[in-house]
Amino acid sequence: MWGKMIEEVLKTAEDIKTMRIRGAARIARSAADALRLVAERSEAKNVEEFLEELNKAARLLLNTRPTAVSMPNAVNFIVRKARRTAASGSLKEVREAVVSAAREFIENSLKALEIIGELGAKRIKKGDVIMTHCNSSAAISIILKAAEQGKVEEVYATETRPRFQGRLTAQQLAEKGVKVNLIVDSAARYFMNEVDKVIVGADAVAVNGAVVNKIGTSLIALAAHEARVRFYVAAESYKFSPATIYGELIEIEERPPQEVVDEEFLRKYPRIRVRNPAFDVTPPEYIDLIITDKGVFPPQALFIVLKDEFEWVIEDLYPEIKVVEED
Ligand code: RUB
């Protein structure tokens, strides 16, 4: 049965790797769902066997794309619940714990999107022109909510080379009746003077408030800073990277050159090295606010608010560090 089950997990892992499933939030939810399937279909004979299966599935998923921290946060949340239940629970109880933790994560993730939309829309004024980059469900949630309230004049969506996720954004906004301009990435500064607010998503937020998001985000942040345009990041609280508390750096994924040029070009110019980093880091100085499901904060304050939420992850990452529980 593990054979059949692993097929499902492998498929999800492959879909994430090849970006059929993409965007930090969707990646996290689909990983959670894959672990749910493992729990529902497992034919493990005892708790140990099941935990082994679960770990194997978790590792497969974690080895797909390195940058979006939403996925390890989702996987940790579920695996930890399983381990806790396994301390005294039966196999059935452990499996049920995984199913309910996965459902809880997915439900909270969708709820977070709605809350971010509500909170973010409050920051948009009537007549605002918004620029966005890539295809972030959290940023789109804000834009659509504000548009529903009649506040959005128009949107500039960058096409987002090399995978053109900006086309998806433009489509999603246009379908809802938002006036949208699709522009090449390098036109961001050209149009910045017409923009009131930039809103982007996040793949990870570090302890100092730096935001990792689609390559090009930091350039747009610089252009916004120069033009004194407000720069907002829409990020669910599970985009926070607990490992950065201890100085770990967030790994930036570098994807194949074939996403940038074709095979013929690569063959013809073997001396040209094509670099294709998928993400970059925007320093907190260029970010005005991070809009989360726990509230809206300046980037440097985010950790203070999320500290308690992530104590369990910190404990798991660094078991030698004991988090003192207050009574
Ligand atoms: C997607 C990307 C998005 C964030 C946030 O990169 O950088 O801005 O993941 O998206 P890719 P969301 O297309 O390489 O996965 O708000 O939907 O989590």
Tab-separated table of C-alpha atoms and ligand atoms in Angstrom:
chain	number	residue	atom	x	y	z
A	1	MET	CA	0.000	0.000	0.000
A	2	TRP	CA	2.927	2.351	0.686
A	3	GLY	CA	3.645	1.909	-3.028
A	4	LYS	CA	0.268	3.378	-4.010
A	5	MET	CA	0.453	6.051	-1.361
A	6	ILE	CA	3.935	7.095	-2.255
A	7	GLU	CA	2.683	7.603	-5.807
A	8	GLU	CA	0.310	10.273	-4.540
A	9	VAL	CA	3.025	11.991	-2.520
A	10	LEU	CA	5.483	11.701	-5.411
A	11	LYS	CA	2.913	13.265	-7.718
A	12	THR	CA	2.383	16.221	-5.393
A	13	ALA	CA	6.160	16.566	-4.983
A	14	GLU	CA	6.654	16.472	-8.753
A	15	ASP	CA	3.860	19.014	-9.301
A	16	ILE	CA	5.533	21.370	-6.822
A	17	LYS	CA	8.982	20.884	-8.379
A	18	THR	CA	7.731	21.567	-11.897
A	19	MET	CA	5.560	24.444	-10.638
A	20	ARG	CA	2.237	22.960	-11.703
A	21	ILE	CA	1.491	23.714	-8.077
A	22	ARG	CA	3.120	27.027	-7.217
A	23	GLY	CA	2.872	30.032	-4.922
A	24	ALA	CA	3.900	29.636	-1.299
A	25	ALA	CA	0.406	29.241	0.128
A	26	ARG	CA	-0.763	26.658	-2.402
A	27	ILE	CA	2.470	24.713	-2.021
A	28	ALA	CA	1.892	24.513	1.740
A	29	ARG	CA	-1.748	23.480	1.424
A	30	SER	CA	-1.010	20.776	-1.130
A	31	ALA	CA	1.776	19.365	1.056
A	32	ALA	CA	-0.647	19.279	3.992
A	33	ASP	CA	-3.185	17.509	1.812
A	34	ALA	CA	-0.612	14.936	0.684
A	35	LEU	CA	0.138	14.101	4.333
A	36	ARG	CA	-3.594	13.763	4.976
A	37	LEU	CA	-3.764	11.186	2.192
A	38	VAL	CA	-0.867	9.275	3.723
A	39	ALA	CA	-2.743	9.114	7.031
A	40	GLU	CA	-6.042	8.104	5.436
A	41	ARG	CA	-4.615	5.382	3.226
A	42	SER	CA	-1.811	4.018	5.352
A	43	GLU	CA	-1.799	0.308	6.068
A	44	ALA	CA	0.927	0.592	8.679
A	45	LYS	CA	0.646	-2.076	11.367
A	46	ASN	CA	1.728	0.066	14.266
A	47	VAL	CA	2.522	3.636	15.302
A	48	GLU	CA	6.262	3.341	14.559
A	49	GLU	CA	5.613	2.090	11.042
A	50	PHE	CA	3.165	4.888	10.425
A	51	LEU	CA	5.508	7.579	11.729
A	52	GLU	CA	8.198	6.221	9.444
A	53	GLU	CA	5.842	6.505	6.467
A	54	LEU	CA	4.880	10.006	7.481
A	55	ASN	CA	8.526	11.084	7.813
A	56	LYS	CA	9.343	9.604	4.434
A	57	ALA	CA	6.475	11.515	2.828
A	58	ALA	CA	7.474	14.712	4.671
A	59	ARG	CA	11.054	14.416	3.421
A	60	LEU	CA	9.908	13.888	-0.152
A	61	LEU	CA	7.804	17.022	-0.012
A	62	LEU	CA	10.453	19.106	1.729
A	63	ASN	CA	13.007	18.270	-0.959
A	64	THR	CA	11.029	19.909	-3.749
A	65	ARG	CA	11.579	23.672	-3.565
A	66	PRO	CA	13.788	25.167	-0.890
A	67	THR	CA	12.679	28.780	-0.486
A	68	ALA	CA	9.007	28.989	0.511
A	69	VAL	CA	9.027	28.401	4.264
A	70	SER	CA	5.261	27.889	4.253
A	71	MET	CA	5.815	24.239	3.324
A	72	PRO	CA	8.185	23.263	6.187
A	73	ASN	CA	5.938	25.200	8.554
A	74	ALA	CA	2.911	23.210	7.351
A	75	VAL	CA	4.745	19.882	7.450
A	76	ASN	CA	6.186	20.589	10.925
A	77	PHE	CA	2.763	21.530	12.223
A	78	ILE	CA	1.323	18.176	11.136
A	79	VAL	CA	4.265	15.902	11.957
A	80	ARG	CA	4.579	17.432	15.394
A	81	LYS	CA	0.882	16.760	16.137
A	82	ALA	CA	1.442	13.155	15.040
A	83	ARG	CA	4.486	12.751	17.273
A	84	ARG	CA	2.732	14.290	20.263
A	85	THR	CA	-0.256	11.984	19.839
A	86	ALA	CA	2.044	9.005	19.337
A	87	ALA	CA	3.515	9.522	22.810
A	88	SER	CA	0.423	7.916	24.347
A	89	GLY	CA	-2.109	7.378	21.554
A	90	SER	CA	-3.081	4.399	19.411
A	91	LEU	CA	-2.319	4.048	15.691
A	92	LYS	CA	-5.879	5.112	14.898
A	93	GLU	CA	-5.530	8.219	17.050
A	94	VAL	CA	-2.212	9.182	15.458
A	95	ARG	CA	-3.671	8.844	11.978
A	96	GLU	CA	-6.690	10.887	12.982
A	97	ALA	CA	-4.382	13.540	14.457
A	98	VAL	CA	-2.621	13.879	11.085
A	99	VAL	CA	-5.894	14.157	9.172
A	100	SER	CA	-7.265	16.787	11.512
A	101	ALA	CA	-3.989	18.757	11.664
A	102	ALA	CA	-3.818	18.827	7.856
A	103	ARG	CA	-7.435	19.980	7.633
A	104	GLU	CA	-6.812	22.603	10.318
A	105	PHE	CA	-3.773	23.951	8.460
A	106	ILE	CA	-5.644	24.172	5.145
A	107	GLU	CA	-8.683	25.789	6.739
A	108	ASN	CA	-6.547	28.337	8.617
A	109	SER	CA	-4.583	29.094	5.470
A	110	LEU	CA	-7.772	29.916	3.564
A	111	LYS	CA	-9.124	31.920	6.484
A	112	ALA	CA	-5.821	33.836	6.663
A	113	LEU	CA	-6.258	34.877	3.029
A	114	GLU	CA	-9.652	36.365	3.826
A	115	ILE	CA	-8.400	38.203	6.899
A	116	ILE	CA	-5.436	39.601	4.942
A	117	GLY	CA	-7.861	40.774	2.251
A	118	GLU	CA	-10.006	42.574	4.840
A	119	LEU	CA	-7.102	44.138	6.735
A	120	GLY	CA	-5.189	45.074	3.598
A	121	ALA	CA	-8.198	46.678	1.894
A	122	LYS	CA	-8.440	49.098	4.822
A	123	ARG	CA	-5.042	50.454	3.759
A	124	ILE	CA	-6.248	51.239	0.240
A	125	LYS	CA	-7.773	54.647	-0.457
A	126	LYS	CA	-10.425	55.424	-3.037
A	127	GLY	CA	-8.781	55.993	-6.418
A	128	ASP	CA	-5.540	54.158	-5.558
A	129	VAL	CA	-3.397	52.771	-8.362
A	130	ILE	CA	-1.684	49.564	-7.287
A	131	MET	CA	1.344	47.752	-8.635
A	132	THR	CA	1.934	44.059	-7.960
A	133	HIS	CA	4.589	41.537	-8.952
A	134	CYS	CA	4.293	37.804	-9.632
A	135	ASN	CA	1.127	35.963	-8.624
A	136	SER	CA	0.423	36.107	-4.922
A	137	SER	CA	-2.940	34.923	-3.648
A	138	ALA	CA	-2.486	37.108	-0.537
A	139	ALA	CA	-1.744	40.272	-2.544
A	140	ILE	CA	-4.642	39.479	-4.897
A	141	SER	CA	-6.966	38.966	-1.940
A	142	ILE	CA	-6.261	42.563	-0.831
A	143	ILE	CA	-6.614	44.021	-4.324
A	144	LEU	CA	-9.902	42.211	-4.959
A	145	LYS	CA	-11.367	43.160	-1.587
A	146	ALA	CA	-10.406	46.824	-2.147
A	147	ALA	CA	-11.788	46.653	-5.690
A	148	GLU	CA	-15.050	45.212	-4.346
A	149	GLN	CA	-15.220	48.293	-2.118
A	150	GLY	CA	-14.818	50.454	-5.222
A	151	LYS	CA	-11.424	51.797	-4.183
A	152	VAL	CA	-9.055	50.513	-6.867
A	153	GLU	CA	-8.531	52.781	-9.854
A	154	GLU	CA	-6.278	50.375	-11.761
A	155	VAL	CA	-3.511	47.820	-11.311
A	156	TYR	CA	-0.088	47.449	-12.901
A	157	ALA	CA	0.886	43.778	-12.988
A	158	THR	CA	4.470	42.954	-13.991
A	159	GLU	CA	4.675	39.970	-16.312
A	160	THR	CA	7.298	38.324	-14.039
A	161	ARG	CA	10.002	36.769	-16.157
A	162	PRO	CA	10.859	34.026	-16.753
A	163	ARG	CA	7.688	32.078	-15.825
A	164	PHE	CA	5.165	34.879	-16.484
A	165	GLN	CA	3.145	34.435	-13.307
A	166	GLY	CA	2.083	38.071	-13.778
A	167	ARG	CA	-0.135	36.975	-16.648
A	168	LEU	CA	-2.093	34.856	-14.167
A	169	THR	CA	-2.456	37.868	-11.889
A	170	ALA	CA	-3.654	40.044	-14.756
A	171	GLN	CA	-6.166	37.357	-15.791
A	172	GLN	CA	-7.463	36.844	-12.254
A	173	LEU	CA	-7.953	40.575	-11.732
A	174	ALA	CA	-9.454	41.213	-15.158
A	175	GLU	CA	-11.940	38.363	-14.646
A	176	LYS	CA	-13.228	40.210	-11.593
A	177	GLY	CA	-13.599	43.440	-13.519
A	178	VAL	CA	-10.465	45.196	-12.249
A	179	LYS	CA	-8.783	47.496	-14.765
A	180	VAL	CA	-5.338	45.994	-15.223
A	181	ASN	CA	-2.199	46.880	-17.198
A	182	LEU	CA	0.269	44.092	-17.895
A	183	ILE	CA	3.796	45.501	-18.126
A	184	VAL	CA	7.272	44.061	-18.639
A	185	ASP	CA	9.265	43.810	-15.413
A	186	SER	CA	11.723	46.474	-16.475
A	187	ALA	CA	8.888	49.015	-16.901
A	188	ALA	CA	8.222	49.022	-13.156
A	189	ARG	CA	10.208	52.216	-12.507
A	190	TYR	CA	8.784	53.884	-15.612
A	191	PHE	CA	5.246	53.502	-14.239
A	192	MET	CA	6.076	53.953	-10.552
A	193	ASN	CA	5.160	57.642	-10.557
A	194	GLU	CA	1.596	56.703	-11.457
A	195	VAL	CA	1.338	54.224	-8.603
A	196	ASP	CA	0.040	54.865	-5.059
A	197	LYS	CA	0.860	51.523	-3.476
A	198	VAL	CA	2.840	48.412	-4.308
A	199	ILE	CA	1.496	45.159	-2.864
A	200	VAL	CA	3.402	41.888	-3.176
A	201	GLY	CA	3.281	38.487	-1.486
A	202	ALA	CA	5.998	36.564	0.348
A	203	ASP	CA	7.629	33.173	0.272
A	204	ALA	CA	9.354	33.783	3.578
A	205	VAL	CA	9.759	36.529	6.143
A	206	ALA	CA	12.965	36.610	8.192
A	207	VAL	CA	13.284	37.602	11.836
A	208	ASN	CA	14.575	41.095	10.917
A	209	GLY	CA	11.531	41.685	8.698
A	210	ALA	CA	13.328	41.078	5.389
A	211	VAL	CA	11.010	39.497	2.850
A	212	VAL	CA	11.871	36.797	0.341
A	213	ASN	CA	9.640	36.903	-2.707
A	214	LYS	CA	9.773	36.410	-6.473
A	215	ILE	CA	12.939	37.629	-8.178
A	216	GLY	CA	12.558	41.291	-9.055
A	217	THR	CA	10.613	42.196	-5.911
A	218	SER	CA	13.592	43.986	-4.352
A	219	LEU	CA	14.140	46.079	-7.499
A	220	ILE	CA	10.512	47.156	-7.425
A	221	ALA	CA	10.857	47.957	-3.706
A	222	LEU	CA	13.867	50.151	-4.510
A	223	ALA	CA	11.953	51.966	-7.238
A	224	ALA	CA	9.013	52.454	-4.859
A	225	HIS	CA	11.335	53.780	-2.153
A	226	GLU	CA	12.877	56.260	-4.532
A	227	ALA	CA	9.447	57.461	-5.714
A	228	ARG	CA	8.105	57.523	-2.101
A	229	VAL	CA	5.428	55.007	-2.987
A	230	ARG	CA	4.196	52.793	-0.142
A	231	PHE	CA	5.405	49.199	-0.334
A	232	TYR	CA	3.221	46.569	1.374
A	233	VAL	CA	3.801	42.836	1.772
A	234	ALA	CA	0.843	40.484	2.188
A	235	ALA	CA	1.983	37.422	4.114
A	236	GLU	CA	0.206	34.774	6.161
A	237	SER	CA	1.816	34.289	9.578
A	238	TYR	CA	3.053	30.856	8.491
A	239	LYS	CA	5.410	32.549	6.020
A	240	PHE	CA	7.594	33.479	8.976
A	241	SER	CA	10.872	31.574	9.004
A	242	PRO	CA	11.658	30.458	12.571
A	243	ALA	CA	15.160	29.254	11.634
A	244	THR	CA	16.188	32.858	10.920
A	245	ILE	CA	15.932	33.579	14.652
A	246	TYR	CA	19.164	31.630	14.959
A	247	GLY	CA	20.863	33.306	12.054
A	248	GLU	CA	20.014	30.734	9.400
A	249	LEU	CA	19.773	32.197	5.920
A	250	ILE	CA	16.829	31.442	3.680
A	251	GLU	CA	18.004	29.436	0.710
A	252	ILE	CA	17.293	31.080	-2.622
A	253	GLU	CA	16.268	28.541	-5.231
A	254	GLU	CA	18.082	28.711	-8.544
A	255	ARG	CA	16.089	27.178	-11.361
A	256	PRO	CA	17.250	25.711	-14.691
A	257	PRO	CA	18.590	28.027	-17.444
A	258	GLN	CA	16.052	26.486	-19.844
A	259	GLU	CA	13.424	28.694	-18.174
A	260	VAL	CA	15.320	31.745	-19.480
A	261	VAL	CA	16.680	30.701	-22.888
A	262	ASP	CA	16.072	27.690	-25.128
A	263	GLU	CA	18.273	24.627	-25.564
A	264	GLU	CA	19.535	25.881	-28.912
A	265	PHE	CA	20.901	29.055	-27.335
A	266	LEU	CA	22.570	27.043	-24.607
A	267	ARG	CA	24.205	24.751	-27.181
A	268	LYS	CA	25.263	27.641	-29.407
A	269	TYR	CA	26.837	29.683	-26.609
A	270	PRO	CA	28.315	27.196	-24.189
A	271	ARG	CA	30.503	29.909	-22.657
A	272	ILE	CA	27.492	31.882	-21.483
A	273	ARG	CA	26.335	30.928	-18.017
A	274	VAL	CA	22.642	31.670	-17.622
A	275	ARG	CA	21.669	32.413	-14.022
A	276	ASN	CA	18.073	32.010	-12.909
A	277	PRO	CA	17.466	32.749	-9.221
A	278	ALA	CA	13.752	32.398	-8.482
A	279	PHE	CA	13.603	34.753	-5.484
A	280	ASP	CA	15.326	37.739	-3.918
A	281	VAL	CA	15.447	39.444	-0.548
A	282	THR	CA	13.865	42.828	0.094
A	283	PRO	CA	15.390	44.487	3.167
A	284	PRO	CA	12.978	45.764	5.839
A	285	GLU	CA	14.017	49.393	5.181
A	286	TYR	CA	12.102	49.250	1.913
A	287	ILE	CA	8.948	47.743	3.366
A	288	ASP	CA	6.317	49.945	4.978
A	289	LEU	CA	3.993	47.265	6.294
A	290	ILE	CA	3.530	43.525	6.419
A	291	ILE	CA	-0.152	42.635	6.300
A	292	THR	CA	-0.773	39.322	8.045
A	293	ASP	CA	-3.684	37.325	9.423
A	294	LYS	CA	-2.553	38.403	12.923
A	295	GLY	CA	-2.639	42.101	12.117
A	296	VAL	CA	-0.696	44.739	10.228
A	297	PHE	CA	2.865	45.489	11.355
A	298	PRO	CA	6.001	47.311	10.348
A	299	PRO	CA	8.455	44.583	9.231
A	300	GLN	CA	10.723	44.872	12.264
A	301	ALA	CA	7.808	44.264	14.669
A	302	LEU	CA	6.575	41.052	13.099
A	303	PHE	CA	8.780	38.735	15.103
A	304	ILE	CA	7.645	40.202	18.423
A	305	VAL	CA	4.055	39.384	17.496
A	306	LEU	CA	4.726	35.918	16.093
A	307	LYS	CA	7.250	34.788	18.703
A	308	ASP	CA	4.722	32.878	20.788
A	309	GLU	CA	3.134	31.226	17.765
A	310	PHE	CA	6.436	29.737	16.722
A	311	GLU	CA	7.802	28.545	20.039
A	312	TRP	CA	6.890	24.989	19.139
A	313	VAL	CA	8.804	25.130	15.876
A	314	ILE	CA	11.824	26.615	17.602
A	315	GLU	CA	11.730	23.758	20.086
A	316	ASP	CA	11.597	21.236	17.250
A	317	LEU	CA	14.347	22.855	15.206
A	318	TYR	CA	16.614	23.258	18.172
A	319	PRO	CA	15.658	20.560	20.682
A	320	GLU	CA	18.535	21.570	22.953
A	321	ILE	CA	16.773	24.904	23.496
A	322	LYS	CA	14.003	24.435	25.985
A	323	VAL	CA	11.106	26.807	25.770
A	324	VAL	CA	10.000	27.514	29.323
A	325	GLU	CA	6.277	27.132	29.692
A	326	GLU	CA	4.682	29.631	31.982
A	327	ASP	CA	1.870	28.444	34.210
B	1	RUB	C1	5.500	32.759	-6.254
B	1	RUB	C2	5.777	33.993	-5.483
B	1	RUB	C3	4.622	34.587	-4.730
B	1	RUB	C4	4.682	34.062	-3.286
B	1	RUB	C5	3.442	34.434	-2.514
B	1	RUB	O1	6.686	32.151	-6.727
B	1	RUB	O2	6.885	34.474	-5.383
B	1	RUB	O3	4.707	35.977	-4.700
B	1	RUB	O4	4.808	32.663	-3.280
B	1	RUB	O5	2.319	33.810	-3.086
B	1	RUB	P1	6.563	30.805	-7.610
B	1	RUB	P2	1.049	33.451	-2.167
B	1	RUB	O6	5.641	31.087	-8.729
B	1	RUB	O7	7.978	30.559	-8.037
B	1	RUB	O8	6.057	29.729	-6.674
B	1	RUB	O9	0.598	34.759	-1.573
B	1	RUB	O10	0.036	32.871	-3.106
B	1	RUB	O11	1.495	32.486	-1.117
